[in-house]
Structure formats: C-alpha cells, structure tokens
XYZ file of C-alpha atoms in Angstrom:
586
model
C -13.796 -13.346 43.125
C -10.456 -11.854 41.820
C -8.183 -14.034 39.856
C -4.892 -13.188 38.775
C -4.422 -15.975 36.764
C -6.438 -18.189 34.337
C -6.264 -21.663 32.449
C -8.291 -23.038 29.879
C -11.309 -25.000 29.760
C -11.246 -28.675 30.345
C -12.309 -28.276 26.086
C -9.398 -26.258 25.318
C -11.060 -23.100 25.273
C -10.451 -19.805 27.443
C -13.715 -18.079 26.887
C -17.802 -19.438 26.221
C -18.739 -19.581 22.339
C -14.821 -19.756 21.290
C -14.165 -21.147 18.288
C -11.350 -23.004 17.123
C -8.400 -21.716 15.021
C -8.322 -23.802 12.025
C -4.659 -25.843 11.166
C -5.116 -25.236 7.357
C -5.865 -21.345 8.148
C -4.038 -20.248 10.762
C -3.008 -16.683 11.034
C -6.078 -14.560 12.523
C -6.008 -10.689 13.096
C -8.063 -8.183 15.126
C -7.861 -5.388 12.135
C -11.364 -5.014 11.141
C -13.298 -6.369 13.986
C -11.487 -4.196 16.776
C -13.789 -1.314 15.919
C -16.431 -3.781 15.791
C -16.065 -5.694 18.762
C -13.168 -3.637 20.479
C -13.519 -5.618 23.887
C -14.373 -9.060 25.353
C -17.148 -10.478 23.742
C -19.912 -11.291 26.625
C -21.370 -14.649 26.265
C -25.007 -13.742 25.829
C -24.092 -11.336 23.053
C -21.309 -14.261 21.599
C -24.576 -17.203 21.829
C -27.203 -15.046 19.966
C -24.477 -13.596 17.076
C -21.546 -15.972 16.475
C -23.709 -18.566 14.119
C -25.540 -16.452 12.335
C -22.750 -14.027 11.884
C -20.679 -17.292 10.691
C -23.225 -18.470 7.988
C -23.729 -15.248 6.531
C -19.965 -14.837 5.810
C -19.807 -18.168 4.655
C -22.574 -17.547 2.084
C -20.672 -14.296 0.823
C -17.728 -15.998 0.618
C -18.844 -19.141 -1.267
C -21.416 -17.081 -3.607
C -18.454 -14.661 -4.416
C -15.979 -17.468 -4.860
C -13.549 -15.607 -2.386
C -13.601 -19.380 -0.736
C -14.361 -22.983 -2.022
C -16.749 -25.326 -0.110
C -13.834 -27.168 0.440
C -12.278 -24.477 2.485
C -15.317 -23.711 4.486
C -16.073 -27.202 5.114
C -15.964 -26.897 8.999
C -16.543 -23.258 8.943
C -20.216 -23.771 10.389
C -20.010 -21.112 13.219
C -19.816 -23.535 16.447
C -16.463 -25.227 16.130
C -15.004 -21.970 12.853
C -15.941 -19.313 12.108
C -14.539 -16.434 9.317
C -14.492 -14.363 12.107
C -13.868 -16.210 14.960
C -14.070 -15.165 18.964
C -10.771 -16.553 20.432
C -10.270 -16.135 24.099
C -12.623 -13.316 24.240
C -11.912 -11.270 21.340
C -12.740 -11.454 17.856
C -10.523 -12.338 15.024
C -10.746 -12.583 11.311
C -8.990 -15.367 9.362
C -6.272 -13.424 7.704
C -5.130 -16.611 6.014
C -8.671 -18.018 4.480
C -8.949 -14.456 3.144
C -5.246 -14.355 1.687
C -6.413 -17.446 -0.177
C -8.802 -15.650 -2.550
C -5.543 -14.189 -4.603
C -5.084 -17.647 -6.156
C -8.590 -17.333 -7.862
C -8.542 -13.407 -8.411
C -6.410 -12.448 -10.922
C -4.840 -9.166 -10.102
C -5.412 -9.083 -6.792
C -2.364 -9.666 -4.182
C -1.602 -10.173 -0.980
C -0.296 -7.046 0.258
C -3.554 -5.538 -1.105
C -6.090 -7.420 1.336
C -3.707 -6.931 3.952
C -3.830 -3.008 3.659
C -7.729 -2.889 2.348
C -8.838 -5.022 5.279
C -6.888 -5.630 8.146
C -4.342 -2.972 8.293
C -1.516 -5.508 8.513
C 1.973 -4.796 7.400
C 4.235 -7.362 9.940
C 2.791 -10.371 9.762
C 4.122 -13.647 8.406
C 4.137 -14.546 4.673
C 1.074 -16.227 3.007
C 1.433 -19.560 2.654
C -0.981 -20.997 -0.360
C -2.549 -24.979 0.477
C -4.410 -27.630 -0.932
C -7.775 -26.587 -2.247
C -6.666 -22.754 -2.828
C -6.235 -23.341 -7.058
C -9.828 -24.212 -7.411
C -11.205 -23.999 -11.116
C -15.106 -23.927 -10.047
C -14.029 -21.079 -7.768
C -12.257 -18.948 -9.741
C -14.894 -18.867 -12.891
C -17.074 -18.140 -10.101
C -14.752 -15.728 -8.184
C -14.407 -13.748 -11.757
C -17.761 -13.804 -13.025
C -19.251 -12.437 -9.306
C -16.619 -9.589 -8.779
C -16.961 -8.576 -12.482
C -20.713 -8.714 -12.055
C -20.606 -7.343 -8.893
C -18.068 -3.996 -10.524
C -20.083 -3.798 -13.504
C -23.289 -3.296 -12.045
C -23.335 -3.025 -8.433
C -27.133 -4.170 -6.577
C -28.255 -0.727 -5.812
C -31.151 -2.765 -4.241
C -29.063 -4.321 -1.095
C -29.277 -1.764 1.126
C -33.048 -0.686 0.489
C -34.005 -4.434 0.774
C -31.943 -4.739 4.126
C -33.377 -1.118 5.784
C -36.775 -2.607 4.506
C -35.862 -6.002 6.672
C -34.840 -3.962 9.661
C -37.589 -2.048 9.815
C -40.124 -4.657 9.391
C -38.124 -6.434 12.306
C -38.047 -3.352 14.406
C -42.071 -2.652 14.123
C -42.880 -5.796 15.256
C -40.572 -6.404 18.494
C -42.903 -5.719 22.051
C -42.853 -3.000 23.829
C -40.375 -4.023 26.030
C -41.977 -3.131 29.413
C -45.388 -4.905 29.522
C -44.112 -7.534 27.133
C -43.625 -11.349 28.714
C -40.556 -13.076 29.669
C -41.152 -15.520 26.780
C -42.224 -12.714 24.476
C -38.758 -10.950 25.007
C -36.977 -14.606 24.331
C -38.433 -14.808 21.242
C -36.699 -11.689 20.329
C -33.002 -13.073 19.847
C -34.091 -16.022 18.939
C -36.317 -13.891 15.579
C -33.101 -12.408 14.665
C -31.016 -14.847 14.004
C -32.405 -15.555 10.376
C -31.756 -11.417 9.771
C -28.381 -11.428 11.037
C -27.615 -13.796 8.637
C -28.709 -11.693 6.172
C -27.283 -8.909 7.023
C -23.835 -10.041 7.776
C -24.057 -11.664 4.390
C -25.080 -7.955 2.625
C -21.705 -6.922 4.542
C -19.084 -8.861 4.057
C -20.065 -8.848 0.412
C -20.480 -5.301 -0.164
C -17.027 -5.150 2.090
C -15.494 -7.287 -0.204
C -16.659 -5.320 -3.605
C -15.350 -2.178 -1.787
C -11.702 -3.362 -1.306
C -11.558 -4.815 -4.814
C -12.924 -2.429 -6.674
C -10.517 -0.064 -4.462
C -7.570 -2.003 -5.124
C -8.651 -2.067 -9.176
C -8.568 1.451 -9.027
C -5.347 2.234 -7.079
C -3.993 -0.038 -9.883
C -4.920 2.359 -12.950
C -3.672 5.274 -11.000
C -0.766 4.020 -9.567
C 1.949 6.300 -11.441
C -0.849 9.615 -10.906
C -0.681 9.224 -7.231
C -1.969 5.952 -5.613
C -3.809 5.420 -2.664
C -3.125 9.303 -1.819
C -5.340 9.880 -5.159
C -7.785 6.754 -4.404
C -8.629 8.905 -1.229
C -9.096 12.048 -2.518
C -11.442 10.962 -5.230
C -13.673 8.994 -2.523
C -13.852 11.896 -0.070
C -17.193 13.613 0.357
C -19.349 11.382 -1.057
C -22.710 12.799 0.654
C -23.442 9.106 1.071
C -21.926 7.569 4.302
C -24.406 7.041 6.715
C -22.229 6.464 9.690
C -20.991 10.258 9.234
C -24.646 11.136 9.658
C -24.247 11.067 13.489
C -21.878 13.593 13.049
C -23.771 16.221 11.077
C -26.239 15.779 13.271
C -24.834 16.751 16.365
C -22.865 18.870 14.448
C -26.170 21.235 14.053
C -26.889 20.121 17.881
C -23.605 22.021 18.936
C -23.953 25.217 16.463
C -27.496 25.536 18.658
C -25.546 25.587 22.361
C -22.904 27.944 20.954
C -25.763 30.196 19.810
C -28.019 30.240 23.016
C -26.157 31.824 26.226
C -28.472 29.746 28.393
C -27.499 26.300 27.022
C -23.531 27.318 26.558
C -23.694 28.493 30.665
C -25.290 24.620 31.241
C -22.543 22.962 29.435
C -20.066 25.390 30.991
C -21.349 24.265 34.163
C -20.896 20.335 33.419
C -21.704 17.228 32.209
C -23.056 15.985 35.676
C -26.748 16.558 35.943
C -26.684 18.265 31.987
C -29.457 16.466 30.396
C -31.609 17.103 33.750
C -30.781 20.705 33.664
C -31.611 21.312 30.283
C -34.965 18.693 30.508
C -36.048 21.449 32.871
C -35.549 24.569 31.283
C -38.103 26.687 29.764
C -36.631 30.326 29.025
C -35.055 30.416 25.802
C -36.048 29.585 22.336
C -32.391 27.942 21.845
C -32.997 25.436 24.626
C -36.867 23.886 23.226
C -35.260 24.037 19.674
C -31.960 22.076 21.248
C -34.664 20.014 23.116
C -36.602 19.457 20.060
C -33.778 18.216 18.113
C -31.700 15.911 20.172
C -35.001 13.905 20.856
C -35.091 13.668 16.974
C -31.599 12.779 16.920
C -32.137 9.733 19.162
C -35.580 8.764 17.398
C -32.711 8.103 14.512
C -29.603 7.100 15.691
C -30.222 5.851 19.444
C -29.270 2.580 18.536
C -26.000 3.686 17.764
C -23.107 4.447 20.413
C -19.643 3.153 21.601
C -19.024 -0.727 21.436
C -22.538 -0.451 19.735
C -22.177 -4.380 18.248
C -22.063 -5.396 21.980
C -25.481 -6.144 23.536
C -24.903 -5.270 27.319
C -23.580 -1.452 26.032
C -25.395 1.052 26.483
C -26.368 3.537 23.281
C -27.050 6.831 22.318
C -30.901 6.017 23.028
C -30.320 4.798 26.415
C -27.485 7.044 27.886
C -28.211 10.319 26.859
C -24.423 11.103 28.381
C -22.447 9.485 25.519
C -24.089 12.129 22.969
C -24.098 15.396 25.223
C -20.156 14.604 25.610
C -19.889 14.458 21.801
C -21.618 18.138 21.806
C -19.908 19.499 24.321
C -16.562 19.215 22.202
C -18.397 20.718 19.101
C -20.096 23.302 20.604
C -16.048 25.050 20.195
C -15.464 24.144 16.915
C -14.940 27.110 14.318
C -17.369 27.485 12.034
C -15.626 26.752 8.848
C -15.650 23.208 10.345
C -19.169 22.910 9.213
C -19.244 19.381 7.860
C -21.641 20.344 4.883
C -19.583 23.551 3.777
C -16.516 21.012 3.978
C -18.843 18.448 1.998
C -19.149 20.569 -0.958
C -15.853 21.713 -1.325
C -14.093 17.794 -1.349
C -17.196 17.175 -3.662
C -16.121 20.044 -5.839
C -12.480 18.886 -5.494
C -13.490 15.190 -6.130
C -15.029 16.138 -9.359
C -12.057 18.280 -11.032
C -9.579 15.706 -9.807
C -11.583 12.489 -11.606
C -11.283 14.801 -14.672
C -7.762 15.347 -14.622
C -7.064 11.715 -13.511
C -8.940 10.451 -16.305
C -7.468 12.674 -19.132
C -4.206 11.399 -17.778
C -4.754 7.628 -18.172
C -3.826 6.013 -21.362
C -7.412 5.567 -23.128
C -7.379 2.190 -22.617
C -7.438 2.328 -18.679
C -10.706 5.261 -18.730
C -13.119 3.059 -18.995
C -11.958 1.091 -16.238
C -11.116 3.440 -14.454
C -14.834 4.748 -14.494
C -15.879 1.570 -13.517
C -13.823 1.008 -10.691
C -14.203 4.129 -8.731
C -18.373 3.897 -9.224
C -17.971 0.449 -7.465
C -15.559 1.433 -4.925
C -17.629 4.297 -4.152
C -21.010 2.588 -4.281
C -19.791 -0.352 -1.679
C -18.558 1.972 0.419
C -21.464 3.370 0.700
C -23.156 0.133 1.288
C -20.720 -1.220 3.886
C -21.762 1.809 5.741
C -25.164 1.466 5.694
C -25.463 -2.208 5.988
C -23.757 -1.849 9.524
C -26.185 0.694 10.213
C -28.759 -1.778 9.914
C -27.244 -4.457 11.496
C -27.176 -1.860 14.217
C -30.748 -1.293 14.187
C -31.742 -4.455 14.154
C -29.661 -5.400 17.088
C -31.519 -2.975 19.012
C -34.646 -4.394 20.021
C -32.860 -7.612 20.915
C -30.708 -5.298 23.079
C -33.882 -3.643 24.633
C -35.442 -6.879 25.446
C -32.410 -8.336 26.703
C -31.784 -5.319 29.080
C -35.191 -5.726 30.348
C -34.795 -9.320 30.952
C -32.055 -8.468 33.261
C -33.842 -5.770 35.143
C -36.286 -8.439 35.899
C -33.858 -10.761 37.078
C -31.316 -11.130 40.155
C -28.037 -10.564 38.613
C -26.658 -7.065 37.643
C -26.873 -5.796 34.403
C -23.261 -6.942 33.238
C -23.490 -10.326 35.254
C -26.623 -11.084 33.232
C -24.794 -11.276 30.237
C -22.456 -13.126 31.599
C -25.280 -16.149 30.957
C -25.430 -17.911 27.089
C -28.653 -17.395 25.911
C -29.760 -20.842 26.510
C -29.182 -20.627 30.339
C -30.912 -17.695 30.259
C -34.469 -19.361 30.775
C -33.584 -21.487 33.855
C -31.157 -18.581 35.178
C -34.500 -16.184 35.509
C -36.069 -19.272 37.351
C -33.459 -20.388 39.293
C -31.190 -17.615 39.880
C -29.354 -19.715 42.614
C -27.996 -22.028 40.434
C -26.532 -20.260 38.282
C -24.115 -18.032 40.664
C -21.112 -20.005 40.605
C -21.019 -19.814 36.977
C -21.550 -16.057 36.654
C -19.331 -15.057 39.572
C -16.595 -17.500 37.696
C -17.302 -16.018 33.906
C -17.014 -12.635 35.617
C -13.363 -12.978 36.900
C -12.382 -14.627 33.778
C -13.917 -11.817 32.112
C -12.257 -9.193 34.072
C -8.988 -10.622 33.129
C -9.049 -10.887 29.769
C -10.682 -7.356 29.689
C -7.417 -5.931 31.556
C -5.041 -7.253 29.078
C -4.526 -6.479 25.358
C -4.973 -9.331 23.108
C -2.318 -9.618 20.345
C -3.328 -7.983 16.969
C -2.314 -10.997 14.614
C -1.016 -14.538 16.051
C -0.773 -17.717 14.130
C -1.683 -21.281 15.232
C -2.427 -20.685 18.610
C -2.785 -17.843 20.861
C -0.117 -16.800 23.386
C -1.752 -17.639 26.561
C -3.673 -14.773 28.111
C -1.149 -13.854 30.650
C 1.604 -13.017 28.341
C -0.611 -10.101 27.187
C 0.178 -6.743 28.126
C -1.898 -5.235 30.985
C -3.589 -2.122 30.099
C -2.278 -0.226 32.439
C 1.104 -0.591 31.550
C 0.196 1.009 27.735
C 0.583 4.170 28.277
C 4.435 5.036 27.804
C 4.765 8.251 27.055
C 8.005 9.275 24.706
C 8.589 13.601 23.817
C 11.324 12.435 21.792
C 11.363 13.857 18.585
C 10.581 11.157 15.679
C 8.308 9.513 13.276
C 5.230 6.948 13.359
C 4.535 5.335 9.696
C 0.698 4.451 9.307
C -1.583 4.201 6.726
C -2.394 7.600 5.168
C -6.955 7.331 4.631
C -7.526 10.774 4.377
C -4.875 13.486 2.417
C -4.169 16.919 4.295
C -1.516 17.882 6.569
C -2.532 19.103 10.238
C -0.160 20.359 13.052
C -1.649 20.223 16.675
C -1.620 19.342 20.252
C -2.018 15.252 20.987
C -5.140 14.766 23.037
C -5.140 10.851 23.509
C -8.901 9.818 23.975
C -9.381 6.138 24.938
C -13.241 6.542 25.358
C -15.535 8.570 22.899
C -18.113 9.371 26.593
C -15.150 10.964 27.771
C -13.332 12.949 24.913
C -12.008 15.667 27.920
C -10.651 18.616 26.686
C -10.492 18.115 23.386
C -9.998 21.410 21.473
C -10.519 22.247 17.637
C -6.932 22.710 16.791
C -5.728 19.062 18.515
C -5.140 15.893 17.065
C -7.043 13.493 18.403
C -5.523 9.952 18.893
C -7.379 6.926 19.431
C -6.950 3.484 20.084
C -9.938 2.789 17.677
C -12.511 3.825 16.551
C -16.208 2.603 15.883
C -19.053 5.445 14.994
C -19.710 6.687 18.490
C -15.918 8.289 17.653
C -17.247 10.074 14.508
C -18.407 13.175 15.832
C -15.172 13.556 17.774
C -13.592 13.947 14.328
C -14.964 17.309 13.449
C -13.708 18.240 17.393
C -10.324 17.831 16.034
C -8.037 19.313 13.428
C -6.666 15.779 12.828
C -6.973 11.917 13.403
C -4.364 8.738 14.716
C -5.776 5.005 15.370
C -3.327 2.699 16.080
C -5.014 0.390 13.991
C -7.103 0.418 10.797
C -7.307 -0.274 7.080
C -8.387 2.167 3.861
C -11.865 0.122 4.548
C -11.956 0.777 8.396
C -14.610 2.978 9.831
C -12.222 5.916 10.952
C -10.835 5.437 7.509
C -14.095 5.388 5.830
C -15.858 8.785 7.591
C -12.260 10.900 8.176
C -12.654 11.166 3.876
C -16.105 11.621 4.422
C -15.181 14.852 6.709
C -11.989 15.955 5.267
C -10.338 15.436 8.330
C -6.404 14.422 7.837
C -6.145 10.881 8.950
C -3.987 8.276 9.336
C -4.485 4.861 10.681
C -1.791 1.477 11.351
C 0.437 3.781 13.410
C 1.126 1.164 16.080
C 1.288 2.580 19.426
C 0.266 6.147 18.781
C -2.518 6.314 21.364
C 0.399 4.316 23.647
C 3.474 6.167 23.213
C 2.490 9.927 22.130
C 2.150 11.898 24.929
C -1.024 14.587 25.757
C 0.493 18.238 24.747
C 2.470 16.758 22.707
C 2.857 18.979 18.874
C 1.888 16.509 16.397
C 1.847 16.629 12.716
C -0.273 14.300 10.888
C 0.206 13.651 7.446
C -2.967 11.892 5.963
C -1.063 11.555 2.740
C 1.912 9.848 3.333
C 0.761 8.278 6.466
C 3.456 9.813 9.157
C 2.850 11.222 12.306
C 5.644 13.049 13.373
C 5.874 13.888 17.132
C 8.209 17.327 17.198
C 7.801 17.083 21.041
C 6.448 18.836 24.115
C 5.537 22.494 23.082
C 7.825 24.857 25.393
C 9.880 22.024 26.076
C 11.316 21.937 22.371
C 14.433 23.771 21.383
C-alpha cells in the first residue's frame, strides 16, 4: 500500500508509542538524539525502550536537581517523556532542560543549547511556574558540586559488570523457545533504566563541568582551548572501533593478496577472503576481524534501533569501513596521532594554568578532570547500552525469522502484539501493511530539527530527495568548531557509513550525522562536517579523540556542498568555507 498522504490517529498521534508534547515545555529538538535514533523509530523497538528510557532520565534529572518533581509530574514515559518520540522521530525537551539555569548558578542558556543540542535559532527561553524551586536548587548545587569534585569512577565498571551479567545469561538464540526469547525484552527493561540513568547523568556532568571550564578560560581561548585540552584522551571507547579497524586496514595494505580482493570489490569480499588460504596476511586479517566482532559486533549504523543490522551480523558495514582505510597514509595512525595531542594536551594545561589568576587554578583543575572523566563515561555508558541491547536484538531477529512477516514488517508489531501476531499472523496484516506505509512516509521526509507546541504536520516536511541542492558558489558555512586544525580538501558527501564510496585520505568528509558506525570513516578523511551536533555529540566527542579537524551545526552542509567541491574546514572557528569546484575556480 503506497500513501502519499497521512493524518493522525483518531488519539491525536501520527506514529505508535508517541508521546505527547507537554504545554508547560514546549520547544523539543532532534540535536542529540539524531545520532542516536537518526530515523523513524519502529514500534517494536519504541514499546520495549521508550519507558524505561523515560524513567531513567527522570531519575537523573530529579536526583541531580536539573528538574523538580513538580516538573516531571506527568513525565512517566507513556503519555512524556524527556526524550520524547513525536511522529516517528525522537526529540529532547529543549525547554525542561533550559529550566535547570534557574537552579544552577552560572550556568546559561546559550550554554546547554551549544553543549547539548547544537541549537543556535531557536526561540527564547521562557522561565514558568515551578522553575525557582528552593529544594531543587540546594539539591541541584550540592549533586553537580559532588558530582565535579569527585566524579563515581565506579559507574561505568558497575554498568559493564550489569551488561555482562545480562549478556551471559540471554539463550542461545537458535534452539531457544518462543517464550524464552520474549522474556528477553521484557529482562531488560529494569537495565535500560539503569543505564539510561548512568547516561544522562554522566551527560549532564560532562556539559557542566565543560561549560565551568570554558568559563575560567574564556579570555585564553574558549571553547577552541576547551577542545584542545580534551583531545586524545586514550579513554573514549567509541573511538575504539576505529583503532581497531584501523590495524585491520594497515594488514590489507600490507598483503598483495587481500589488497587485489578489495581491489576487486565489496560484492562477494567477505566470501572471498573466508576462502582463502595462501598468505600469512589473509589468516592474520582473518584472525583479527573475527576478534573485532567478538568485541564490537553489537555496534554499527543506527545501532540504538533494534531491526538494524550490526557489525556482528553484516559483516559488509565493517569491510566498507576498511576498504577506505586500507589508503590512508601512515602518519594517520590513530595511536601515533594519540600521543602527540596527549603530548600537546599536557604542555597546553600547563601554560593555561600558569596563565589563570591563582584563584581560578584550582578550579580550573577541577573542572577539566570532570569534563574529561564524563566524557569518558558518556562514551562508555552508550557502549553498554549498546551491548545490552544486543541480545534483545538477536532474539527479536530470530523471532521474526520464525514468523510470517519480513524482517522490517515484524517490527512493525509493539511488543505486546507480538505474542498473538506469531499465532495468528492473519490478523495482524492490516495493521502491519498500514504501519508500513505510514512508516515509509515519514521515513521519506525530514522532520524539523526544533519546533515548539506542536509539530508541523508531516507533509510540510521536506522530502529527501529534494535535499540535495548543490551550490559551487564561493562562501561560508558557520558551525560549531569540536575539534581545532585547519584542513583543505575535496567534499565527499557520505549519507551512509556501509557506503562511504570513494572516499580518499585527503577529502573532507561531510555527513548528515553521525553515530559510531561513522567513526572509522574519520581517520578516511583529512577533515569532518555534520550538519548537526553539539561539543557533547558523538562526532564531536571522537573527531578530538582522533585529531581530526571538525566542525559540527553547519546547517545544510551535507545538503548544499557539492562532491569535488575544495573545502576548507576550520575546526577552530567553526567555518567551512566552500572555494568552489576545483578547475572550475578562477
């Protein structure tokens, strides 16, 4: 069934599991959770997530005083949610989290916009009853100056403990019942909890504690500086991926064999090289991508999203990733680069600190321990979150493999149809074949990045197929500058991480988004663009990590800058400047 039109609900929603947008707190934004969940939410994924998700965030935010139980009074999940799924896509309330600056001292508006969502257009915060809240704000300041002083170097132990405890006991998917596999979702629910809960807060430590420090060094060099001293930290576990298949590609370049099977294509590769036996450089690649997905095969593009598929199940998605590195020069070598920003991060907290006035040093120290600490930990705790979505994933795959709908049409189904659905197939079509048209059309359009009070309707948004608009006219993008250096290369817009194409060493790769299936692509590239993002965003995050120039808010990059385009991205003021098509240029 094709549709090219859609109403709501008779409830007033577009989409299953949508929540409502709250009257007191009503400007949402997609900064934040595009990388997370950068298309339509399926309803099977929505039912098992949304309420867990929503009581963990609430628990952060209540605990940390960044909300009153006032505020959060119908935030229960089913009706609001922090981060709520409207018409599809997920949003965070921009507004509920603006009202934390009347119980923060210090901290302003314009600094959660740029720490969290990457907004810089949207309407002015508007405080309202309940936001002056006495309890709250001894509690807000005694929890972030707890939090600062001594950050819980214990959360994300305790959470890869939880996962893994989690993980060992899940079936082997396979021989495992149908009601064995349903009890995996419905296990989880208590952990996601958790974990969102570890996230948001140590999310919410990381932008402070940022913010504090960006403060003290605000007349040395800002958020330029802020970067710079948070670059190579050895500790982000998201830009582990990346090493690794960093190593992977140095292995094809070196073995003639594996080089001529990547030469050949990507059709067929992992089949080609599963059944070769003549070089040393093939069993040691062999050997070392299987260890690679042992690690991080729960990992891969849209990796929040149950019906995706992951490094552990599609082989493809990684092999792509490798193909682009094999090229890459050698002094891109992620550790070499790793111990020179380390180097450089250590003389320039020196010199930053012997410039303060004495009175700011030992809050300065504090500051950038915590900022670098939780961003650390907001790394790894959505590597575990990852990990322990990934057996519910597995048993959720298998339960449609066993069933009569298609993969995606499966999870079309809420997870309490899914029982009857396996049963009674039948009844169930109309619904699915329904959910999937209404799917497909809010999946060709581009939801807005901010609204207020209610969303335009659907078909107002722009079809994807109508983004691309390319403009060789010479000018100027401002972003957000995440990662300082200056690089000067040829665009190569990549919309999907499984299908980077051509990307060469010396381009600038441009991106809609990004989420950690992206990463390695970063060391494929001599610089980075995302339309969107934030100084706490994921590209944001692992480009310092790298030492890849980066910049991030430059609206309509991956829309309007053409491919072969010469592009010069400046990670420290934040501007990509497009000079034009080279040979076309006078």
């Amino acid at each position: 069934m094709i549709t090219d039109s859609i109403e709501r609900y008779p409830d007033g929603r577009w989409w299953p599991n949508e929540h409502q947008v709250s009257a007191r707190f009503p400007l949402m934004c997609r900064g934040n959770t595009g990388e997370v969940f950068p298309n339509v939410v399926t309803p099977l994924t929505g039912s098992i997530v949304n309420v867990p998700f929503a009581r963990g965030s609430r628990r952060c935010a209540l605990e940390t005083g960044l909300a009153t139980r006032e505020q959060l009074a119908d935030f229960d999940g089913r009706a609001y949610a922090l981060v709520s799924n409207v018409a599809g896509y997920l949003y965070n309330n921009v507004s509920l989290a603006r009202s934390a600056t009347a119980r923060i001292p210090g901290l302003t508006v314009d600094m959660v916009d740029q720490q969290m969502f990457g907004l810089s257009d949207a309407p002015a915060h508007r405080r309202g009853p309940g936001d002056r809240s006495v309890a709250a704000t001894v509690r807000a300041m005694k929890g972030m100056a707890v939090g600062i002083l001594r950050p819980d170097t214990r959360r994300v132990p305790d959470a890869q403990a939880q996962v893994g405890a989690f993980v060992a006991t899940a079936p082997q998917v396979a021989s495992a019942t149908n009601a064995e596999l349903l009890a995996v979702p419905a296990a989880v629910a208590v952990h996601l909890e958790n974990m969102m809960h570890d996230l948001v807060t140590a999310s919410a430590f990381a932008g402070v504690s940022r913010s504090m420090v960006e403060r003290l060094v605000a007349e040395l060099g800002g958020d330029g500086l802020v970067n710079r001293l948070t670059a190579g930290l050895g500790t982000i576990e998201s830009a582990e991926p990346a090493f690794a298949l960093w190593r992977l590609g140095r292995v094809v370049a070196a073995s003639r064999e594996l080089s001529s099977m990547f030469d050949a294509g990507l059709a067929g590769l992992d089949s080609r090289i599963a059944g070769s036996t003549t070089d040393d450089g093939v069993a040691r690649f062999v050997a070392g991508f299987e260890l690679f997905r042992r690690r991080h095969g729960a990992r891969g593009p849209d990796e929040w999203e149950l019906a995706s598929p992951t490094w552990g199940s599609d082989a493809s998605i990684a092999l792509a990733a490798i193909d682009r590195l094999r090229h890459a020069p050698a002094d891109r070598d992620p550790n070499v680069v790793g111990k020179q920003l380390a180097a450089e991060r250590g003389r320039l907290v020196a010199e930053a600190r012997s410039r303060l006035a004495w009175s700011k040093r030992r809050p300065f120290d504090i500051g950038l321990r915590a900022a670098i600490v939780y961003q650390a930990q907001r790394e790894a705790t959505k590597a575990a979150c990852v990990r322990l979505l990934d057996p519910v994933r597995r048993s959720l795959a298998e339960l449609a493999r066993r069933s009569q709908f298609a993969h995606d049409d499966f999870f079309l189904l809420t997870i309490d149809q899914v029982p009857d659905a396996l049963s009674h197939p039948d009844s169930h079509a109309e619904v699915v074949a329904e959910r999937r048209a209404r799917g497909d059309f809010l999946q060709a359009r581009v939801p807005p990045f901010w609204f207020e009070g209610e969303i335009p309707h659907p078909g107002t948004w722009q079809l994807r197929t109508d983004l691309r608009r390319p403009d060789a006219n010479r000018r100027q993008i401002q972003g957000l500058g995440v990662c300082s250096g200056v690089a000067t290369g040829t665009a190569h817009v990549v919309t999907d991480p499984a299908d980077p194409g051509g990307l060469e060493p010396g381009d600038i790769l441009i991106a809609p988004i990004t989420d950690p299936a992206w990463t390695p692509l970063f060391l494929a590239a001599a610089g980075v663009v995302v339309d969107v993002g934030a100084h706490m965003s994921h590209a944001a995050i692992v480009a310092r990590e790298l030492g890849i120039p980066a910049v991030v808010s430059a609206t309509g990059a991956s829309q309007t800058i053409p491919d072969g385009a010469l592009v010069t991205v400046d990670g420290s003021s934040g501007t990509v400047t497009v000079h034009g098509i080279e040979g076309e240029m006078s």
